[in-house]
Coordinates of C-alpha atoms (C1' of nucleotides) in Angstrom, one line a residue:
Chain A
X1 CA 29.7 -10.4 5.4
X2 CA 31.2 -13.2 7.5
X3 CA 29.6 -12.3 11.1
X4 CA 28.8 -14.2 14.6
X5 CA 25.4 -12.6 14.4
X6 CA 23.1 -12.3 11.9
X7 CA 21.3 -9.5 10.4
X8 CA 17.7 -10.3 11.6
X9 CA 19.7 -11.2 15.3
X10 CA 21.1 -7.3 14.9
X11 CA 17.2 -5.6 13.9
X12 CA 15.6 -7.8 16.8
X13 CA 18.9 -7.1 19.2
X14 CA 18.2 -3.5 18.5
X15 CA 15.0 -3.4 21.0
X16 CA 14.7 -6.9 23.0
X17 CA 17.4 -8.9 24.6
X18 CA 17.1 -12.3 23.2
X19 CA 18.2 -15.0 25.6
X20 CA 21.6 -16.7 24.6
X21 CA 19.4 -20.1 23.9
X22 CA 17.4 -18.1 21.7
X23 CA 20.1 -16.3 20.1
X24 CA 22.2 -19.6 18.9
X25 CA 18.7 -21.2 17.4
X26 CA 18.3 -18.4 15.4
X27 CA 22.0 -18.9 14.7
X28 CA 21.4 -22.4 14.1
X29 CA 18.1 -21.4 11.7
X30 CA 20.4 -19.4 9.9
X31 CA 23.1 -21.7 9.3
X32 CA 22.8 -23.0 5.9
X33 CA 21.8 -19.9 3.4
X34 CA 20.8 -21.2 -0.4
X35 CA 22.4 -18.9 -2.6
X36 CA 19.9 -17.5 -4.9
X37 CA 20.8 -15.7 -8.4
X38 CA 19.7 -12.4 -9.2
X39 CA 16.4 -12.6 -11.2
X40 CA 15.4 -15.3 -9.4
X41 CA 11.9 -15.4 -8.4
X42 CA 11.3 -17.0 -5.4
X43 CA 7.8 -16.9 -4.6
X44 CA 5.3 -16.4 -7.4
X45 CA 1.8 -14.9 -6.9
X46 CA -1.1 -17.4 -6.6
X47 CA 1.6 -20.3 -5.6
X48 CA 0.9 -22.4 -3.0
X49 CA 2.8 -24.2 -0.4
X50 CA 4.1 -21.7 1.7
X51 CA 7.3 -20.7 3.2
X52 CA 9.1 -17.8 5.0
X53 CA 12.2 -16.6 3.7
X54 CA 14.7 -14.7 6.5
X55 CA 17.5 -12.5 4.2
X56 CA 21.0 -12.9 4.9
X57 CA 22.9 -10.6 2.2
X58 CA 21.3 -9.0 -1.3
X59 CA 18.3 -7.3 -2.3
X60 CA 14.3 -8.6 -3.2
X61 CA 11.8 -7.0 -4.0
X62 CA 8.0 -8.6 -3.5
X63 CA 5.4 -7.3 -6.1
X64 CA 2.3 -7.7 -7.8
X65 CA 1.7 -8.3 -11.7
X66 CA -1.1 -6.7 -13.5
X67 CA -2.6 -8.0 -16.9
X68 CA -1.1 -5.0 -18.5
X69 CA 2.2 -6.1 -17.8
X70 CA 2.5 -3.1 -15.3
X71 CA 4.0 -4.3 -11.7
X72 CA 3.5 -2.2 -8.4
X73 CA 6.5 -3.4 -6.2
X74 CA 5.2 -3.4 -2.5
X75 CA 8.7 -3.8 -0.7
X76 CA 12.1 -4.1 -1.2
X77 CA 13.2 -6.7 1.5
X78 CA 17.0 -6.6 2.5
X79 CA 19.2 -8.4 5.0
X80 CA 17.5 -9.2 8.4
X81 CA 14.0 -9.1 7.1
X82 CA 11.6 -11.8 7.7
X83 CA 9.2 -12.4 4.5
X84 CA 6.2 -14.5 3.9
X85 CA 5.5 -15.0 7.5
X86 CA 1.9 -13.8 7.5
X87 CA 1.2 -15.8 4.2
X88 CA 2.1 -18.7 5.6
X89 CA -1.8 -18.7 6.9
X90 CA -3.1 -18.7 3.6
X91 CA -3.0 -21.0 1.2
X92 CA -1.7 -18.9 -1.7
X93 CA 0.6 -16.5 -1.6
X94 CA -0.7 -12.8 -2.6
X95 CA 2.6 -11.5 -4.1
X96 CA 5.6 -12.2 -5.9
X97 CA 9.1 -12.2 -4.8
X98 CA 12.8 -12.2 -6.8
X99 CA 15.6 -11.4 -5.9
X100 CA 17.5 -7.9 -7.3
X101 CA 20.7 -8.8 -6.7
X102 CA 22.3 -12.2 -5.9
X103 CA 21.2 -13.2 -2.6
X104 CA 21.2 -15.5 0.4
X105 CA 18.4 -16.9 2.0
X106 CA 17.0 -19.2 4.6
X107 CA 13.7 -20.8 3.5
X108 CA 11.9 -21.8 6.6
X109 CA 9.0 -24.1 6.1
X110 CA 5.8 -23.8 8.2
X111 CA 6.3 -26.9 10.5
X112 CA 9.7 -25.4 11.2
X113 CA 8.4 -22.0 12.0
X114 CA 5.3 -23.9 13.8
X115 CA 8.3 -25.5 16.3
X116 CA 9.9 -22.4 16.9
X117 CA 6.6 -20.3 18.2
X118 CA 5.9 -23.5 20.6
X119 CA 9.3 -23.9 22.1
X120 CA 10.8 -20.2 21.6
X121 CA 7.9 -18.1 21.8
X122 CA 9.4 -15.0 22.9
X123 CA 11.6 -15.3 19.9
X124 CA 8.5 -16.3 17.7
X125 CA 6.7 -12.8 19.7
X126 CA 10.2 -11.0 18.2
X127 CA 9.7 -12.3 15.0
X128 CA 6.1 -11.5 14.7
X129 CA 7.0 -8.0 16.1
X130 CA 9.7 -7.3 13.4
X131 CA 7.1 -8.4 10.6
X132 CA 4.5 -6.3 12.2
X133 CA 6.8 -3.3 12.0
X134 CA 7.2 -3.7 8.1
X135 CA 3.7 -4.0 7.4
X136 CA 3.4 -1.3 9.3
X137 CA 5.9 0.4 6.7
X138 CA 3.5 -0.8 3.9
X139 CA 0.8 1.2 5.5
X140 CA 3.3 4.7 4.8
X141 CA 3.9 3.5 1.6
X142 CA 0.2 3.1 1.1
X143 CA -0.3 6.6 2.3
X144 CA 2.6 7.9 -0.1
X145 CA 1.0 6.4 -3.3
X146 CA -2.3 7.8 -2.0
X147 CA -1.6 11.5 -0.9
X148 CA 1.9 11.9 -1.7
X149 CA 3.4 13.6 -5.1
X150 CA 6.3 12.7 -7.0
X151 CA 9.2 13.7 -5.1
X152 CA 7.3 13.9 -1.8
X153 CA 6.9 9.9 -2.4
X154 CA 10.7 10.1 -3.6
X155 CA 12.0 11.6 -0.7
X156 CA 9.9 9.3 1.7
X157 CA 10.9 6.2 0.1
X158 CA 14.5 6.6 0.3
X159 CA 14.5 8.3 4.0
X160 CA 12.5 5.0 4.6
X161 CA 15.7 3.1 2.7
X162 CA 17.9 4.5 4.9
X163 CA 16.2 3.7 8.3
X164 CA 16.0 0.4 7.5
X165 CA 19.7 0.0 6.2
X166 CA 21.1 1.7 9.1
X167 CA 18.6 -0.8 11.7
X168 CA 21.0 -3.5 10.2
X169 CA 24.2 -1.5 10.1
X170 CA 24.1 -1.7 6.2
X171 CA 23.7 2.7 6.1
X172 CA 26.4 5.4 7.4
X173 CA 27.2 8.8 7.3
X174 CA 23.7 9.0 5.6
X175 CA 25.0 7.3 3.0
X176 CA 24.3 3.4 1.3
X177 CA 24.8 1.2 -1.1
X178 CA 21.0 0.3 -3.3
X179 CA 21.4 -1.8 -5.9
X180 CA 18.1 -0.9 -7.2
X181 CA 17.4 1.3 -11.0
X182 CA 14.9 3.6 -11.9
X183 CA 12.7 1.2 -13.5
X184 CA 12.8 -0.5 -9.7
X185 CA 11.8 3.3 -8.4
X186 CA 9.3 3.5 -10.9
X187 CA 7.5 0.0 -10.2
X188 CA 7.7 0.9 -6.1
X189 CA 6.7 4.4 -6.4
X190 CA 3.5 4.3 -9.1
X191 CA 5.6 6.9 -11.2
X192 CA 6.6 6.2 -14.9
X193 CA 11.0 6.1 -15.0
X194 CA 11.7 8.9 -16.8
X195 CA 9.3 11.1 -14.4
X196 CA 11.6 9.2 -11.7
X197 CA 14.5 10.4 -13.1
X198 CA 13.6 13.9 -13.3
X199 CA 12.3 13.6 -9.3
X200 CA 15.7 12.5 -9.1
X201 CA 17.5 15.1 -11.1
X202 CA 15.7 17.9 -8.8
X203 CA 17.0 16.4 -5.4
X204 CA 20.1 16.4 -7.1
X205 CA 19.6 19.8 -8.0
X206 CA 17.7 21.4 -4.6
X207 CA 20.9 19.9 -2.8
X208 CA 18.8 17.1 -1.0
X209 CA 19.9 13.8 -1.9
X210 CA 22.0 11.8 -4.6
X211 CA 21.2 8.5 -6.3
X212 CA 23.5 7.0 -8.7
X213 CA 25.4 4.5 -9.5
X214 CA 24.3 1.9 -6.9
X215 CA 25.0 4.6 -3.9
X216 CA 22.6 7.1 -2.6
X217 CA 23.8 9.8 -0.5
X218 CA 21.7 12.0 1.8
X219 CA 22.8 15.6 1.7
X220 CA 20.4 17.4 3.9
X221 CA 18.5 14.8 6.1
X222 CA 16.2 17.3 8.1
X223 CA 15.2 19.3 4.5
X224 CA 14.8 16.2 3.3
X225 CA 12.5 14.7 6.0
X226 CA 10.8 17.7 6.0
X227 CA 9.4 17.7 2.6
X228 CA 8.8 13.5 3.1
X229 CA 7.1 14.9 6.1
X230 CA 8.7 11.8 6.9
X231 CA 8.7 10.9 11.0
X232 CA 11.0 7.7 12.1
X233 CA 9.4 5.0 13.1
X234 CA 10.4 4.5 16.8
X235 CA 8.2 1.9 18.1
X236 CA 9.4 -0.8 20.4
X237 CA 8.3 -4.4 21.9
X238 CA 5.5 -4.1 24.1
X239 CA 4.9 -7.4 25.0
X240 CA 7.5 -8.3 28.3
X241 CA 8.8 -12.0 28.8
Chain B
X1 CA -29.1 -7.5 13.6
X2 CA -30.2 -9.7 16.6
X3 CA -28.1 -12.9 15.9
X4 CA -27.1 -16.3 18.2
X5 CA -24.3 -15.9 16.0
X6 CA -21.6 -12.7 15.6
X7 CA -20.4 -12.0 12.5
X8 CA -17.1 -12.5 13.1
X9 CA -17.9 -16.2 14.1
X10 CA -19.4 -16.5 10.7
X11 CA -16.7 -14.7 8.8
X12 CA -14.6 -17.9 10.0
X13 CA -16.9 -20.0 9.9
X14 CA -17.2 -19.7 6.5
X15 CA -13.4 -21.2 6.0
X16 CA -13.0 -23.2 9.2
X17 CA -14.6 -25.7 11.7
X18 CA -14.1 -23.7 15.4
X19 CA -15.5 -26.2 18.2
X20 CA -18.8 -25.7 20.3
X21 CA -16.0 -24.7 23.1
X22 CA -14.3 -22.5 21.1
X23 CA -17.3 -21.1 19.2
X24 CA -18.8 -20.6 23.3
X25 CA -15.6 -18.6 24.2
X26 CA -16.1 -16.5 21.4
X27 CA -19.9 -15.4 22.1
X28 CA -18.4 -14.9 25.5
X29 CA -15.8 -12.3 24.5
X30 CA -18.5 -10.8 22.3
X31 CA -21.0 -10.5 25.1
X32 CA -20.9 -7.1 26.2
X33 CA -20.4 -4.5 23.3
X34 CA -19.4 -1.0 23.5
X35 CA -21.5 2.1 21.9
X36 CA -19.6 4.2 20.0
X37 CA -21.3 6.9 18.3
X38 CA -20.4 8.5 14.5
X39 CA -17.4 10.3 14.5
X40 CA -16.0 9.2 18.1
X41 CA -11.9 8.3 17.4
X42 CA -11.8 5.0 19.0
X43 CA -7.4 5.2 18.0
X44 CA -5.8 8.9 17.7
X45 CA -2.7 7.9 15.5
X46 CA 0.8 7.5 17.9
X47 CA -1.5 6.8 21.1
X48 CA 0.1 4.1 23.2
X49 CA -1.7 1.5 25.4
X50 CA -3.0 -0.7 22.4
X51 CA -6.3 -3.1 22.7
X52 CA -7.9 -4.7 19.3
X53 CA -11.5 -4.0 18.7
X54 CA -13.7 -6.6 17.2
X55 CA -16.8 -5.1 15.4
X56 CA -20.1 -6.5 15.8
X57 CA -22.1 -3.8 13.7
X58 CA -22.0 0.0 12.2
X59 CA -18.6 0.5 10.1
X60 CA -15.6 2.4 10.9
X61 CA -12.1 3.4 9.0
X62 CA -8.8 3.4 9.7
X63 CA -6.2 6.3 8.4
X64 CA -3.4 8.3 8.7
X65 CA -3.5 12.0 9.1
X66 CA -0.5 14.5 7.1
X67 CA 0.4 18.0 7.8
X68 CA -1.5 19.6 5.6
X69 CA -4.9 18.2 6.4
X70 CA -4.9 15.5 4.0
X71 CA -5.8 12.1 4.8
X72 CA -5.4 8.9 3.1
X73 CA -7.9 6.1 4.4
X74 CA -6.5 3.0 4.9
X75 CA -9.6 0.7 5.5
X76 CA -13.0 0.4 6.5
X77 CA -13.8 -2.2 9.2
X78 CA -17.0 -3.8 8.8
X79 CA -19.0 -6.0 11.3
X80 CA -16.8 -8.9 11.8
X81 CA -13.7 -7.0 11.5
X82 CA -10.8 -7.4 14.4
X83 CA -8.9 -4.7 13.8
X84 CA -5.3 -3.4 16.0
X85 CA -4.1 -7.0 16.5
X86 CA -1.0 -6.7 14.6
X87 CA -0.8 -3.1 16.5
X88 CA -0.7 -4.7 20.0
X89 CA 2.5 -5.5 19.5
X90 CA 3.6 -2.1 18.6
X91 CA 4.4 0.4 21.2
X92 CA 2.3 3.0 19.5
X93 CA -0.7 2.9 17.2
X94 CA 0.6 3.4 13.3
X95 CA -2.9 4.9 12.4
X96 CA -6.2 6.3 13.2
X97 CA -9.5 4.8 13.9
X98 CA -12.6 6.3 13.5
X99 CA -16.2 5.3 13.4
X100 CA -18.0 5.9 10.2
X101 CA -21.6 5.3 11.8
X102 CA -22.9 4.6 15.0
X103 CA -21.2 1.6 16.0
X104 CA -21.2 -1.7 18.3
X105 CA -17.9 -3.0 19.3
X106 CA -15.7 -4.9 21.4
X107 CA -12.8 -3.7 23.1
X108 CA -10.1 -6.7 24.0
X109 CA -7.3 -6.1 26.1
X110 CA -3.9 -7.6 25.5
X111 CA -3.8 -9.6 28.5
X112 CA -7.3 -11.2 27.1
X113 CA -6.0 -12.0 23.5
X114 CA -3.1 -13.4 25.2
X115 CA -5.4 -15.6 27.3
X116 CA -7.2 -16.4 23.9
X117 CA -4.1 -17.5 22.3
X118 CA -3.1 -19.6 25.3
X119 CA -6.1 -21.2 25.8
X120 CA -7.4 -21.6 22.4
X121 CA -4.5 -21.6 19.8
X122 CA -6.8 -23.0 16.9
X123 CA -9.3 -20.2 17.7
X124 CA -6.0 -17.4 17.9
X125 CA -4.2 -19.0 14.6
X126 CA -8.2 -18.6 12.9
X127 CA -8.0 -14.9 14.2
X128 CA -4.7 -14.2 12.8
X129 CA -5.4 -16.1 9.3
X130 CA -8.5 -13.4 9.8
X131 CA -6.6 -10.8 9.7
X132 CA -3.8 -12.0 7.6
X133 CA -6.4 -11.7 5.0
X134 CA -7.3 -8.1 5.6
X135 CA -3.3 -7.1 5.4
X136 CA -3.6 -8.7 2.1
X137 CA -6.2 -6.7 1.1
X138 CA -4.5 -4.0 2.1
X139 CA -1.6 -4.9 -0.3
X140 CA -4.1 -4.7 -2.8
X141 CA -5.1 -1.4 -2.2
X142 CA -1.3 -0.4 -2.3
X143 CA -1.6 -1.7 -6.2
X144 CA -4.6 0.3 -6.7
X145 CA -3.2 3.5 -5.7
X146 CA 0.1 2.8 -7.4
X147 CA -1.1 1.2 -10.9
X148 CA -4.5 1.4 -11.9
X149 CA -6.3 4.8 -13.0
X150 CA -9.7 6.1 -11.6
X151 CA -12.2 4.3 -13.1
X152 CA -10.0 1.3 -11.9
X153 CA -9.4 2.1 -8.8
X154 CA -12.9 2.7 -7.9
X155 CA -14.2 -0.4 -9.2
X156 CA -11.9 -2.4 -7.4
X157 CA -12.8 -0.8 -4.6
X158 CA -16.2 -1.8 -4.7
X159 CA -16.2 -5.2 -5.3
X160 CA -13.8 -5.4 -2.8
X161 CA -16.8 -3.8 -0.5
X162 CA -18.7 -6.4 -2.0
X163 CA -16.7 -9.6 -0.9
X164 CA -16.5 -8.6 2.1
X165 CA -19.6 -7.4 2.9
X166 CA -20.9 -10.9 1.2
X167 CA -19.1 -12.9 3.9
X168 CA -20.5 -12.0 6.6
X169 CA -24.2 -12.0 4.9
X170 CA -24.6 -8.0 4.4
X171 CA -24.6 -8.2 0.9
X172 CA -27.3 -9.9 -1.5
X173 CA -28.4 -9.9 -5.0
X174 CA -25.4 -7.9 -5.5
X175 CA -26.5 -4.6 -3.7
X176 CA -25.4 -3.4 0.1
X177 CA -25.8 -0.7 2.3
X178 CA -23.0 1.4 2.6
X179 CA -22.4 4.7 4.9
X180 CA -20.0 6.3 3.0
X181 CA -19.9 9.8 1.3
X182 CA -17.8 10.9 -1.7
X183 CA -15.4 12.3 0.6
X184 CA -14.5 9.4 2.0
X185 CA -14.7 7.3 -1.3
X186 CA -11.7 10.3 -2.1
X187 CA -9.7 9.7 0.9
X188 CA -9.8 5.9 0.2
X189 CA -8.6 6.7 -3.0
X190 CA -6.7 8.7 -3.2
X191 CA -8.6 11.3 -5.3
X192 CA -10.7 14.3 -5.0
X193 CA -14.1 14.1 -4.3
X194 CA -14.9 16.1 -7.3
X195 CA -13.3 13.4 -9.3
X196 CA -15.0 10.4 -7.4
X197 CA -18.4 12.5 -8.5
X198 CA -17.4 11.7 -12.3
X199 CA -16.1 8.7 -11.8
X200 CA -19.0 7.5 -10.2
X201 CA -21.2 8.7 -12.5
X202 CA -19.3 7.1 -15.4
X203 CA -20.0 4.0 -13.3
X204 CA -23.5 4.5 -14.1
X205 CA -23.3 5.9 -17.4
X206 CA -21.8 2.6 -18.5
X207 CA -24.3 0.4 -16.3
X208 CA -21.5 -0.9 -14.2
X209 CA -22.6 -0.1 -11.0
X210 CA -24.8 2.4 -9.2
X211 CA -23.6 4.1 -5.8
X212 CA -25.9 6.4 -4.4
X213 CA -28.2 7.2 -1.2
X214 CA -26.4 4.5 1.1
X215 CA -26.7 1.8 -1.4
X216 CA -24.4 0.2 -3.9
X217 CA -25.8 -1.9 -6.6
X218 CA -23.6 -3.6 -9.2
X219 CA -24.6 -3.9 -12.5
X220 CA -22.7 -6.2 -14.0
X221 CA -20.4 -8.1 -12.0
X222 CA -18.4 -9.7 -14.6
X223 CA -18.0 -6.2 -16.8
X224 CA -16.7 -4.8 -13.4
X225 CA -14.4 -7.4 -12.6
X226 CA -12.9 -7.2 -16.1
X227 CA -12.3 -3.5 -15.9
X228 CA -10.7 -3.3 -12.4
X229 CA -8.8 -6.9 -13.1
X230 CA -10.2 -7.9 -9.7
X231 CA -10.2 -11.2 -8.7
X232 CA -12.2 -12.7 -5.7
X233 CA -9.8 -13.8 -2.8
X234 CA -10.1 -17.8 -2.1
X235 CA -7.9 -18.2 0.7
X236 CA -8.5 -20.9 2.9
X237 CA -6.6 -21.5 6.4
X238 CA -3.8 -23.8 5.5
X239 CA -2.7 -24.8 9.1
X240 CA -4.5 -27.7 10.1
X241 CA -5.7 -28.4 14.1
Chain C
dC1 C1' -39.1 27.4 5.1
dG2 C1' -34.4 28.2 5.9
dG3 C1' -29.9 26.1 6.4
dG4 C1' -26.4 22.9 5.7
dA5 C1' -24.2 18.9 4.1
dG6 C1' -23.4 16.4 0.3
dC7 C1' -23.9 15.9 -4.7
dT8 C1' -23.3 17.7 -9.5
dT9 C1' -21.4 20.2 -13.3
dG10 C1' -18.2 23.4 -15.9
dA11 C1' -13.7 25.6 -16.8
dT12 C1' -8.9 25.9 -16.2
dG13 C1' -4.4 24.4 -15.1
dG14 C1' -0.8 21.4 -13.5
dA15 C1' 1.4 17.0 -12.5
dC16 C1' 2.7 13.2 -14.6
dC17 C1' 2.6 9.9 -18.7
dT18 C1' 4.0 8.6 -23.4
dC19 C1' 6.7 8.6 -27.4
dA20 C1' 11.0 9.4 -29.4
dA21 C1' 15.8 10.4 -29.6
dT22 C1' 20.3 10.8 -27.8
dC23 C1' 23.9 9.7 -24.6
dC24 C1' 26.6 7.2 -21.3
dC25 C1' 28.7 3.3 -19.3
dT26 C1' 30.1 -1.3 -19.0
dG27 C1' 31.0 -5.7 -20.7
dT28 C1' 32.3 -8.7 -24.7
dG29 C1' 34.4 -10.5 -28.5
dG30 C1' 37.5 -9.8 -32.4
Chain D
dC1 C1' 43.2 -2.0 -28.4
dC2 C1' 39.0 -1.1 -30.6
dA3 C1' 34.2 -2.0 -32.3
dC4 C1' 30.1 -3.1 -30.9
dA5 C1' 26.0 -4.1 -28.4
dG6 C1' 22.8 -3.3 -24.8
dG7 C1' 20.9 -1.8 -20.6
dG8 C1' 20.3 2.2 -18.2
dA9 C1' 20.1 7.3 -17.8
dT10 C1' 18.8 11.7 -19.7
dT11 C1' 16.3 15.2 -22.2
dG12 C1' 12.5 17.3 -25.1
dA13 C1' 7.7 17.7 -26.9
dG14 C1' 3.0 16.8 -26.7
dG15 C1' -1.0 14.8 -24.6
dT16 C1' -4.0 12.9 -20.7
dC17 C1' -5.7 12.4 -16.3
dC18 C1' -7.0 14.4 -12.5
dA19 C1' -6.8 18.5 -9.1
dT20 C1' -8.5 22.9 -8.1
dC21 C1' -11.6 26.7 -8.2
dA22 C1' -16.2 28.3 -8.6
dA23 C1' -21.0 27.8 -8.8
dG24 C1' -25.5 25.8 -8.5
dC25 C1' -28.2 21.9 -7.1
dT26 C1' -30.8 18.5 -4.2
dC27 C1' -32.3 16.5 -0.3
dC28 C1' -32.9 16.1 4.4
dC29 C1' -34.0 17.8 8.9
dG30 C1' -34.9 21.1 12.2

DNA sequence: CGGGAGCTTGATGGACCTCAATCCCTGTGG
DNA sequence: CCACAGGGATTGAGGTCCATCAAGCTCCCG
């Protein structure tokens, strides 16, 4: 999408008023995207020298391997999101991360991001608060694997999907675009694919929700989020200028 | 434990040099603990007005609530712990926070840990690589519930206990204390007590590990490891001063 | 000695996995 | 234009893991 502002400028724009200055660094940050192929893992698990990676356009998804072969996918990261910015304290990163579809990506490396939270710090405050608000979406997803079943889990994780789209103007009419399969489903869900698509199959059925062919539509939002027990996250900055 | 030195102090000093200043600041935030008694909620989930706690003895966990009763644990601060600092920056609290036994901690205001972070930056960025670790750990839990089976599950979980509880000197010979019932072994998870009971036992059976009467003792460390794939974290802070 | 919380064990059933086969769609080369 | 291949979706059958229900047990503490 050719745009004067950014996807991560929209999410953060959404609850804090940036100052112009801060608004054309982040513009200037985001200036020169490397165009990354689908497939294409970014970050592997265990590798050091860190960086943060801010999403312009496409889809990721960060994950970790198991010696069986199995992968639990923690996150599907999409335009405007901020990844790697808590690993950058640790010498190794904990997780994986490819990219689903093509992409487009600012790498930021540490003494860059170091530079911005000395001379911008209310923008590096923004930043940390927009991480902190997808960790915070980790925690839910924790819960869902925990105490969740199938199609609760289902239903939460694409209710989820569609907040975040529609933060970033990427989700209307309760409808998107998700480039991601049922194998994809399975791996972030800790369900096999074919119990996936039967999960599937029954929204389908119980008039709920439709997932196919790269679009997912939301039929009933309120049944749906009722049987998610699913409550939109509504926090905001608390930290003033 | 009567100490010159908290535990949090040694957690990082265990990775980092902090400066007699720095190290002097620190005892003085830790100065004057709270008493909280078993059971007390220090955090009712969606409560506003956030402060981090820093835990200086007793344990605690953290955990969202659903309709229906259920609750799925998300983790159980130990002495050391500073727990609610990526919170602060949220409006309202994501989770829960209870006390697990009669506790000691340390209540810190967001105007202090802004004056920390100010004042000491090397001392904030060691608290935040602190905690950095925990979210990881947290993603690791996220893999257990998704992708590894009971038996798994449980071991991890242990020698997670272990680790941690080893870093801040609460664990030797490979044995700890530890407070926690079957119940809340289920609620961490993600499984019914009943089923912890057999697992548990299984544990046993095959000389594993033994987890009874408010001690843990493992086994065989290496057998363990092998069956929940665990592998010890080795972060280091990467940022230098 | 009584009560209660937590632990233990058995039996049954359901949710979800695994294996296997078929089908559909889309892209590719002849 | 058609044949073909291959990834993904779909459906069925059978089995496993774990939840649920129900009951007794043990230990601690008043």
């Amino acid at each position: 999408m050719p745009q004067s502002e950014s996807y991560l400028a929209r999410k953060i724009s959404a609850f804090v008023d940036l100052a112009p200055r801060e608004l054309s660094y982040l513009a200037d940050l985001e200036a020169k995207p490397i165009r990354v192929k689908r497939g294409k893992e970014l970050v592997h698990e265990g590798e050091t020298g860190q960086r943060a990676y801010i999403f312009q356009s496409g889809w990721a998804c960060s994950f970790k391997s198991l010696p069986d072969g199995d992968r639990q996918i923690i996150s599907f990261p999409i335009p405007g999101d901020c990844i790697g910015l808590r690993s950058m304290l640790l010498r190794t990163s904990d997780h994986s991360l490819a990219a689903v579809t093509d992409a487009q990506v600012i790498p930021v490396e540490a003494a860059r991001m170091k530079q911005l939270f000395s001379e911008f710090p209310y923008l590096g405050t923004a930043l940390l608060w927009a991480t902190s608000r997808d960790e915070a979406m980790i925690v839910e997803h924790l819960v869902s694997l925990g105490r969740r079943n199938a199609i609760e889990r289902t239903a939460h994780f694409i209710l989820e999907l569609h907040d975040r789209l529609q933060l970033v103007g990427l989700a209307e009419n309760n409808e998107f675009d998700c480039p991601l399969n049922q194998d994809s489903f399975a791996d972030a869900l800790g369900l096999s694919a074919i119990h996936v698509n039967r999960v599937l199959r029954q929204l389908r059925t119980r008039k709920l929700a439709t997932v196919k062919a790269h679009k997912i539509t939301i039929h009933d939002m309120s049944a749906l989020k009722n049987l998610a027990s699913y409550a939109s996250p509504k926090e905001s900055l608390v930290i003033v200028r």
